[in-house]
């Protein structure tokens, strides 16, 4: 049995949608970040980074959303949310997933938590430079997508869910992922899936959806 430690609309969203896509049994354990519960000793015993998400699978505890997604894809390979290990497409899967978590996501952290990086007086400038870095990255993804339906190969993978999650985080930025036409089509496609809709409902996420 899986247990996903989550907070609505955070980095737990891709694993949450994926668990539903895979149609496996799981339990949701909410961590109230507004109350700072990610810092509670009980949660730090699960994720010593004090970050969301974490996945518990019997005695195994995983953190890092991308690692959780890859683990779930492999355990339920028949669902096809990641290409076969060792295949060239799997190489593509690693490339895009690592790029999303390692390149786009850290810039998101800069945008949402600027005070962790610079003094208060520099926050606005810092956010602006973050945005200048971030948007060309989304443009690169948009260009890669072109007429493709999905980011890797011919079918939906966890990479699409991950890109969807990160794109959503731009919805209140001065420039948004959804303004890019190819990416917008991907976001619409992921949003239309029952697993995504249920995740939004359960997490209580309201419009704008992304
Ligand atoms: N690299 C981590 C990042 C996780 C992360 O930063 N999560 C945010 C929510 S989106 C969080 O826990 N924020 C609470 C905090 O930083 O105090 C992952 O992908 O799992």
PDB file of C-alpha atoms and ligand atoms in Angstrom:
ATOM      1  CA  UNK A   1       0.000   0.000   0.000  1.00  0.00           C
ATOM      2  CA  UNK A   2       1.224   3.474  -0.877  1.00  0.00           C
ATOM      3  CA  UNK A   3       0.795   6.610   1.201  1.00  0.00           C
ATOM      4  CA  UNK A   4       1.411   9.975  -0.413  1.00  0.00           C
ATOM      5  CA  UNK A   5       2.258  12.903   1.836  1.00  0.00           C
ATOM      6  CA  UNK A   6       0.847  15.866  -0.016  1.00  0.00           C
ATOM      7  CA  UNK A   7      -0.246  19.459   0.174  1.00  0.00           C
ATOM      8  CA  UNK A   8      -2.756  20.808  -2.350  1.00  0.00           C
ATOM      9  CA  UNK A   9      -1.330  22.196  -5.588  1.00  0.00           C
ATOM     10  CA  UNK A  10       2.306  21.596  -4.688  1.00  0.00           C
ATOM     11  CA  UNK A  11       5.028  19.265  -5.960  1.00  0.00           C
ATOM     12  CA  UNK A  12       2.912  16.350  -4.775  1.00  0.00           C
ATOM     13  CA  UNK A  13       0.492  16.930  -7.652  1.00  0.00           C
ATOM     14  CA  UNK A  14       2.338  14.942 -10.346  1.00  0.00           C
ATOM     15  CA  UNK A  15       2.686  11.869  -8.083  1.00  0.00           C
ATOM     16  CA  UNK A  16      -0.948  12.273  -7.033  1.00  0.00           C
ATOM     17  CA  UNK A  17      -2.243  12.370 -10.628  1.00  0.00           C
ATOM     18  CA  UNK A  18       0.058   9.486 -11.530  1.00  0.00           C
ATOM     19  CA  UNK A  19      -1.242   7.293  -8.687  1.00  0.00           C
ATOM     20  CA  UNK A  20      -4.741   7.864 -10.033  1.00  0.00           C
ATOM     21  CA  UNK A  21      -3.678   7.211 -13.620  1.00  0.00           C
ATOM     22  CA  UNK A  22      -2.145   3.918 -12.488  1.00  0.00           C
ATOM     23  CA  UNK A  23      -5.360   3.004 -10.691  1.00  0.00           C
ATOM     24  CA  UNK A  24      -3.525   1.657  -7.686  1.00  0.00           C
ATOM     25  CA  UNK A  25      -4.638   1.754  -4.097  1.00  0.00           C
ATOM     26  CA  UNK A  26      -3.154   4.572  -2.070  1.00  0.00           C
ATOM     27  CA  UNK A  27      -3.777   6.722   0.931  1.00  0.00           C
ATOM     28  CA  UNK A  28      -3.402  10.492   1.038  1.00  0.00           C
ATOM     29  CA  UNK A  29      -1.782  12.068   4.084  1.00  0.00           C
ATOM     30  CA  UNK A  30      -2.115  15.817   4.105  1.00  0.00           C
ATOM     31  CA  UNK A  31       0.682  18.007   5.414  1.00  0.00           C
ATOM     32  CA  UNK A  32      -0.603  21.477   6.238  1.00  0.00           C
ATOM     33  CA  UNK A  33       2.162  23.738   4.984  1.00  0.00           C
ATOM     34  CA  UNK A  34       0.242  26.832   6.083  1.00  0.00           C
ATOM     35  CA  UNK A  35       0.629  25.617   9.640  1.00  0.00           C
ATOM     36  CA  UNK A  36       4.247  24.693   8.898  1.00  0.00           C
ATOM     37  CA  UNK A  37       3.603  20.989   9.464  1.00  0.00           C
ATOM     38  CA  UNK A  38       6.415  20.122   7.048  1.00  0.00           C
ATOM     39  CA  UNK A  39       8.759  21.146   9.879  1.00  0.00           C
ATOM     40  CA  UNK A  40       7.129  18.927  12.502  1.00  0.00           C
ATOM     41  CA  UNK A  41       9.449  16.217  13.811  1.00  0.00           C
ATOM     42  CA  UNK A  42       6.918  13.556  12.771  1.00  0.00           C
ATOM     43  CA  UNK A  43       7.075  14.703   9.139  1.00  0.00           C
ATOM     44  CA  UNK A  44      10.815  15.327   9.202  1.00  0.00           C
ATOM     45  CA  UNK A  45      11.187  11.682  10.155  1.00  0.00           C
ATOM     46  CA  UNK A  46       9.572  10.960   6.791  1.00  0.00           C
ATOM     47  CA  UNK A  47      11.243  13.701   4.784  1.00  0.00           C
ATOM     48  CA  UNK A  48      14.205  15.309   6.557  1.00  0.00           C
ATOM     49  CA  UNK A  49      14.196  18.049   3.889  1.00  0.00           C
ATOM     50  CA  UNK A  50      10.878  19.330   5.276  1.00  0.00           C
ATOM     51  CA  UNK A  51       9.472  19.415   1.749  1.00  0.00           C
ATOM     52  CA  UNK A  52       6.390  17.987   0.059  1.00  0.00           C
ATOM     53  CA  UNK A  53       5.933  15.303  -1.265  1.00  0.00           C
ATOM     54  CA  UNK A  54       7.003  12.002   0.214  1.00  0.00           C
ATOM     55  CA  UNK A  55       5.832   8.528  -0.630  1.00  0.00           C
ATOM     56  CA  UNK A  56       5.718   5.659   1.802  1.00  0.00           C
ATOM     57  CA  UNK A  57       5.533   2.179   0.400  1.00  0.00           C
ATOM     58  CA  UNK A  58       5.647  -0.314   3.274  1.00  0.00           C
ATOM     59  CA  UNK A  59       9.063   0.296   4.855  1.00  0.00           C
ATOM     60  CA  UNK A  60      10.365   2.303   1.892  1.00  0.00           C
ATOM     61  CA  UNK A  61      10.234   6.081   2.071  1.00  0.00           C
ATOM     62  CA  UNK A  62      10.919   8.179  -0.984  1.00  0.00           C
ATOM     63  CA  UNK A  63      11.151  11.919  -1.423  1.00  0.00           C
ATOM     64  CA  UNK A  64      11.737  13.998  -4.574  1.00  0.00           C
ATOM     65  CA  UNK A  65       8.677  14.077  -6.798  1.00  0.00           C
ATOM     66  CA  UNK A  66      10.579  12.906  -9.888  1.00  0.00           C
ATOM     67  CA  UNK A  67      12.004   9.883  -8.051  1.00  0.00           C
ATOM     68  CA  UNK A  68       8.544   9.009  -6.745  1.00  0.00           C
ATOM     69  CA  UNK A  69       7.093   9.234 -10.258  1.00  0.00           C
ATOM     70  CA  UNK A  70       9.814   7.067 -11.793  1.00  0.00           C
ATOM     71  CA  UNK A  71       9.473   4.460  -9.045  1.00  0.00           C
ATOM     72  CA  UNK A  72       5.706   4.267  -9.542  1.00  0.00           C
ATOM     73  CA  UNK A  73       6.072   4.041 -13.325  1.00  0.00           C
ATOM     74  CA  UNK A  74       8.471   1.117 -12.955  1.00  0.00           C
ATOM     75  CA  UNK A  75       6.363  -0.730 -10.425  1.00  0.00           C
ATOM     76  CA  UNK A  76       3.370  -0.474 -12.718  1.00  0.00           C
ATOM     77  CA  UNK A  77       5.163  -0.731 -16.037  1.00  0.00           C
ATOM     78  CA  UNK A  78       2.131  -2.268 -17.721  1.00  0.00           C
ATOM     79  CA  UNK A  79       0.384   1.116 -17.553  1.00  0.00           C
ATOM     80  CA  UNK A  80       3.058   2.555 -19.868  1.00  0.00           C
ATOM     81  CA  UNK A  81       3.710   5.822 -18.034  1.00  0.00           C
ATOM     82  CA  UNK A  82       7.427   5.456 -18.769  1.00  0.00           C
ATOM     83  CA  UNK A  83       9.145   3.822 -21.738  1.00  0.00           C
ATOM     84  CA  UNK A  84      10.924   0.498 -21.169  1.00  0.00           C
ATOM     85  CA  UNK A  85      14.196   0.739 -19.186  1.00  0.00           C
ATOM     86  CA  UNK A  86      17.174   0.599 -21.536  1.00  0.00           C
ATOM     87  CA  UNK A  87      15.235   1.872 -24.540  1.00  0.00           C
ATOM     88  CA  UNK A  88      16.174   5.073 -26.353  1.00  0.00           C
ATOM     89  CA  UNK A  89      12.822   6.532 -25.402  1.00  0.00           C
ATOM     90  CA  UNK A  90      13.655   5.844 -21.786  1.00  0.00           C
ATOM     91  CA  UNK A  91      16.735   8.002 -22.309  1.00  0.00           C
ATOM     92  CA  UNK A  92      14.420  10.779 -23.530  1.00  0.00           C
ATOM     93  CA  UNK A  93      12.204  10.247 -20.508  1.00  0.00           C
ATOM     94  CA  UNK A  94      15.174  10.696 -18.137  1.00  0.00           C
ATOM     95  CA  UNK A  95      16.345  13.742 -20.056  1.00  0.00           C
ATOM     96  CA  UNK A  96      13.055  15.620 -19.855  1.00  0.00           C
ATOM     97  CA  UNK A  97      12.134  14.573 -16.332  1.00  0.00           C
ATOM     98  CA  UNK A  98      15.569  15.494 -14.987  1.00  0.00           C
ATOM     99  CA  UNK A  99      15.467  18.787 -16.870  1.00  0.00           C
ATOM    100  CA  UNK A 100      12.066  19.633 -15.449  1.00  0.00           C
ATOM    101  CA  UNK A 101      13.012  18.859 -11.872  1.00  0.00           C
ATOM    102  CA  UNK A 102      16.559  20.151 -12.087  1.00  0.00           C
ATOM    103  CA  UNK A 103      16.254  23.202 -14.309  1.00  0.00           C
ATOM    104  CA  UNK A 104      12.709  24.560 -14.261  1.00  0.00           C
ATOM    105  CA  UNK A 105      11.728  23.602 -10.723  1.00  0.00           C
ATOM    106  CA  UNK A 106      14.620  25.385  -8.935  1.00  0.00           C
ATOM    107  CA  UNK A 107      13.684  28.604 -10.728  1.00  0.00           C
ATOM    108  CA  UNK A 108      10.145  28.134  -9.509  1.00  0.00           C
ATOM    109  CA  UNK A 109      11.482  27.892  -5.964  1.00  0.00           C
ATOM    110  CA  UNK A 110      13.328  31.190  -6.561  1.00  0.00           C
ATOM    111  CA  UNK A 111      10.086  32.790  -7.725  1.00  0.00           C
ATOM    112  CA  UNK A 112       7.940  31.530  -4.862  1.00  0.00           C
ATOM    113  CA  UNK A 113      10.468  31.850  -2.045  1.00  0.00           C
ATOM    114  CA  UNK A 114      12.692  34.810  -3.103  1.00  0.00           C
ATOM    115  CA  UNK A 115      13.275  35.864   0.499  1.00  0.00           C
ATOM    116  CA  UNK A 116      15.267  32.664   0.984  1.00  0.00           C
ATOM    117  CA  UNK A 117      17.793  33.865  -1.551  1.00  0.00           C
ATOM    118  CA  UNK A 118      18.073  37.659  -1.412  1.00  0.00           C
ATOM    119  CA  UNK A 119      17.435  40.517   1.027  1.00  0.00           C
ATOM    120  CA  UNK A 120      13.921  42.029   0.972  1.00  0.00           C
ATOM    121  CA  UNK A 121      15.049  45.072  -1.009  1.00  0.00           C
ATOM    122  CA  UNK A 122      16.231  42.898  -3.904  1.00  0.00           C
ATOM    123  CA  UNK A 123      13.199  40.614  -4.119  1.00  0.00           C
ATOM    124  CA  UNK A 124      11.427  42.288  -7.061  1.00  0.00           C
ATOM    125  CA  UNK A 125      14.571  42.434  -9.191  1.00  0.00           C
ATOM    126  CA  UNK A 126      15.404  38.841  -8.287  1.00  0.00           C
ATOM    127  CA  UNK A 127      11.942  37.672  -9.317  1.00  0.00           C
ATOM    128  CA  UNK A 128      12.230  39.499 -12.605  1.00  0.00           C
ATOM    129  CA  UNK A 129      15.554  37.842 -13.470  1.00  0.00           C
ATOM    130  CA  UNK A 130      14.075  34.503 -12.418  1.00  0.00           C
ATOM    131  CA  UNK A 131      11.211  35.036 -14.850  1.00  0.00           C
ATOM    132  CA  UNK A 132      13.653  35.985 -17.616  1.00  0.00           C
ATOM    133  CA  UNK A 133      15.407  32.658 -17.062  1.00  0.00           C
ATOM    134  CA  UNK A 134      12.232  30.640 -16.695  1.00  0.00           C
ATOM    135  CA  UNK A 135      10.239  31.663 -19.724  1.00  0.00           C
ATOM    136  CA  UNK A 136      12.805  30.686 -22.397  1.00  0.00           C
ATOM    137  CA  UNK A 137      12.823  27.245 -20.797  1.00  0.00           C
ATOM    138  CA  UNK A 138       9.075  26.900 -21.278  1.00  0.00           C
ATOM    139  CA  UNK A 139       9.561  28.199 -24.823  1.00  0.00           C
ATOM    140  CA  UNK A 140      12.067  25.394 -25.405  1.00  0.00           C
ATOM    141  CA  UNK A 141       9.494  22.859 -24.261  1.00  0.00           C
ATOM    142  CA  UNK A 142       6.875  24.461 -26.490  1.00  0.00           C
ATOM    143  CA  UNK A 143       9.231  24.255 -29.464  1.00  0.00           C
ATOM    144  CA  UNK A 144      10.015  20.610 -28.720  1.00  0.00           C
ATOM    145  CA  UNK A 145       6.318  19.835 -28.582  1.00  0.00           C
ATOM    146  CA  UNK A 146       5.460  21.396 -31.940  1.00  0.00           C
ATOM    147  CA  UNK A 147       2.726  19.139 -33.328  1.00  0.00           C
ATOM    148  CA  UNK A 148       3.581  16.287 -30.980  1.00  0.00           C
ATOM    149  CA  UNK A 149       0.882  15.111 -28.643  1.00  0.00           C
ATOM    150  CA  UNK A 150       3.162  14.175 -25.762  1.00  0.00           C
ATOM    151  CA  UNK A 151       6.674  15.141 -24.678  1.00  0.00           C
ATOM    152  CA  UNK A 152       8.237  11.673 -24.946  1.00  0.00           C
ATOM    153  CA  UNK A 153       7.210   9.164 -27.597  1.00  0.00           C
ATOM    154  CA  UNK A 154       3.665   8.616 -28.801  1.00  0.00           C
ATOM    155  CA  UNK A 155       1.831   8.272 -25.524  1.00  0.00           C
ATOM    156  CA  UNK A 156       1.372  10.109 -22.272  1.00  0.00           C
ATOM    157  CA  UNK A 157       4.112   9.572 -19.692  1.00  0.00           C
ATOM    158  CA  UNK A 158       4.876  10.870 -16.210  1.00  0.00           C
ATOM    159  CA  UNK A 159       6.921  13.609 -17.923  1.00  0.00           C
ATOM    160  CA  UNK A 160       3.707  15.159 -19.251  1.00  0.00           C
ATOM    161  CA  UNK A 161       2.185  15.133 -15.777  1.00  0.00           C
ATOM    162  CA  UNK A 162       5.303  16.737 -14.368  1.00  0.00           C
ATOM    163  CA  UNK A 163       5.356  19.428 -17.057  1.00  0.00           C
ATOM    164  CA  UNK A 164       1.663  20.041 -16.398  1.00  0.00           C
ATOM    165  CA  UNK A 165       2.313  20.515 -12.673  1.00  0.00           C
ATOM    166  CA  UNK A 166       5.153  22.991 -13.213  1.00  0.00           C
ATOM    167  CA  UNK A 167       3.259  24.860 -15.933  1.00  0.00           C
ATOM    168  CA  UNK A 168       0.372  25.324 -13.538  1.00  0.00           C
ATOM    169  CA  UNK A 169       2.637  27.170 -11.148  1.00  0.00           C
ATOM    170  CA  UNK A 170       3.056  29.963 -13.733  1.00  0.00           C
ATOM    171  CA  UNK A 171      -0.673  30.740 -13.829  1.00  0.00           C
ATOM    172  CA  UNK A 172      -0.321  33.956 -11.810  1.00  0.00           C
ATOM    173  CA  UNK A 173       3.002  35.062 -13.282  1.00  0.00           C
ATOM    174  CA  UNK A 174       3.198  38.004 -15.701  1.00  0.00           C
ATOM    175  CA  UNK A 175       4.071  35.470 -18.417  1.00  0.00           C
ATOM    176  CA  UNK A 176       2.479  32.045 -18.307  1.00  0.00           C
ATOM    177  CA  UNK A 177       3.142  28.613 -19.736  1.00  0.00           C
ATOM    178  CA  UNK A 178      -0.407  28.452 -21.061  1.00  0.00           C
ATOM    179  CA  UNK A 179       0.292  31.383 -23.394  1.00  0.00           C
ATOM    180  CA  UNK A 180       2.558  29.107 -25.447  1.00  0.00           C
ATOM    181  CA  UNK A 181       0.337  27.409 -28.051  1.00  0.00           C
ATOM    182  CA  UNK A 182       1.823  23.912 -28.199  1.00  0.00           C
ATOM    183  CA  UNK A 183       2.232  23.722 -24.456  1.00  0.00           C
ATOM    184  CA  UNK A 184      -1.330  24.973 -24.064  1.00  0.00           C
ATOM    185  CA  UNK A 185      -2.577  22.021 -26.103  1.00  0.00           C
ATOM    186  CA  UNK A 186      -0.646  19.653 -23.826  1.00  0.00           C
ATOM    187  CA  UNK A 187      -2.097  21.313 -20.723  1.00  0.00           C
ATOM    188  CA  UNK A 188      -5.622  21.010 -22.100  1.00  0.00           C
ATOM    189  CA  UNK A 189      -5.022  17.360 -22.875  1.00  0.00           C
ATOM    190  CA  UNK A 190      -3.730  16.537 -19.383  1.00  0.00           C
ATOM    191  CA  UNK A 191      -6.461  18.616 -17.745  1.00  0.00           C
ATOM    192  CA  UNK A 192      -9.156  16.667 -19.593  1.00  0.00           C
ATOM    193  CA  UNK A 193      -8.045  13.351 -18.085  1.00  0.00           C
ATOM    194  CA  UNK A 194     -10.250  11.902 -15.347  1.00  0.00           C
ATOM    195  CA  UNK A 195      -7.208  11.327 -13.094  1.00  0.00           C
ATOM    196  CA  UNK A 196      -6.349  15.029 -13.248  1.00  0.00           C
ATOM    197  CA  UNK A 197      -9.940  16.127 -12.694  1.00  0.00           C
ATOM    198  CA  UNK A 198     -10.270  13.889  -9.636  1.00  0.00           C
ATOM    199  CA  UNK A 199      -6.968  15.124  -8.259  1.00  0.00           C
ATOM    200  CA  UNK A 200      -8.160  18.730  -8.589  1.00  0.00           C
ATOM    201  CA  UNK A 201     -11.429  17.871  -6.909  1.00  0.00           C
ATOM    202  CA  UNK A 202      -9.786  16.010  -4.029  1.00  0.00           C
ATOM    203  CA  UNK A 203      -7.142  18.709  -3.530  1.00  0.00           C
ATOM    204  CA  UNK A 204      -9.788  21.451  -3.756  1.00  0.00           C
ATOM    205  CA  UNK A 205      -8.069  23.294  -6.618  1.00  0.00           C
ATOM    206  CA  UNK A 206     -10.148  25.980  -8.278  1.00  0.00           C
ATOM    207  CA  UNK A 207      -9.831  28.021 -11.468  1.00  0.00           C
ATOM    208  CA  UNK A 208      -7.644  29.151 -13.067  1.00  0.00           C
ATOM    209  CA  UNK A 209      -6.671  25.511 -13.501  1.00  0.00           C
ATOM    210  CA  UNK A 210      -3.289  26.254 -15.089  1.00  0.00           C
TER     211      UNK A 210
HETATM  212  N1  LIG B   1      12.863  18.886  -5.200  1.00  0.00           N
HETATM  213  C1  LIG B   1      11.720  18.659  -4.351  1.00  0.00           C
HETATM  214  C2  LIG B   1      11.105  20.016  -4.065  1.00  0.00           C
HETATM  215  C3  LIG B   1       9.931  19.914  -3.159  1.00  0.00           C
HETATM  216  C4  LIG B   1       9.422  21.287  -2.726  1.00  0.00           C
HETATM  217  O1  LIG B   1      10.114  22.304  -2.759  1.00  0.00           O
HETATM  218  N2  LIG B   1       8.165  21.294  -2.270  1.00  0.00           N
HETATM  219  C5  LIG B   1       7.549  22.515  -1.821  1.00  0.00           C
HETATM  220  C6  LIG B   1       6.101  22.538  -2.254  1.00  0.00           C
HETATM  221  S1  LIG B   1       5.955  22.735  -3.970  1.00  0.00           S
HETATM  222  C7  LIG B   1       7.573  22.577  -0.323  1.00  0.00           C
HETATM  223  O2  LIG B   1       7.621  21.575   0.345  1.00  0.00           O
HETATM  224  N3  LIG B   1       7.527  23.801   0.217  1.00  0.00           N
HETATM  225  C8  LIG B   1       7.474  24.027   1.610  1.00  0.00           C
HETATM  226  C9  LIG B   1       8.681  24.751   2.090  1.00  0.00           C
HETATM  227  O3  LIG B   1       9.613  24.985   1.309  1.00  0.00           O
HETATM  228  O4  LIG B   1       8.717  25.084   3.293  1.00  0.00           O
HETATM  229  C10 LIG B   1      10.726  17.727  -5.033  1.00  0.00           C
HETATM  230  O5  LIG B   1      10.574  17.816  -6.237  1.00  0.00           O
HETATM  231  O6  LIG B   1      10.121  16.888  -4.355  1.00  0.00           O
END
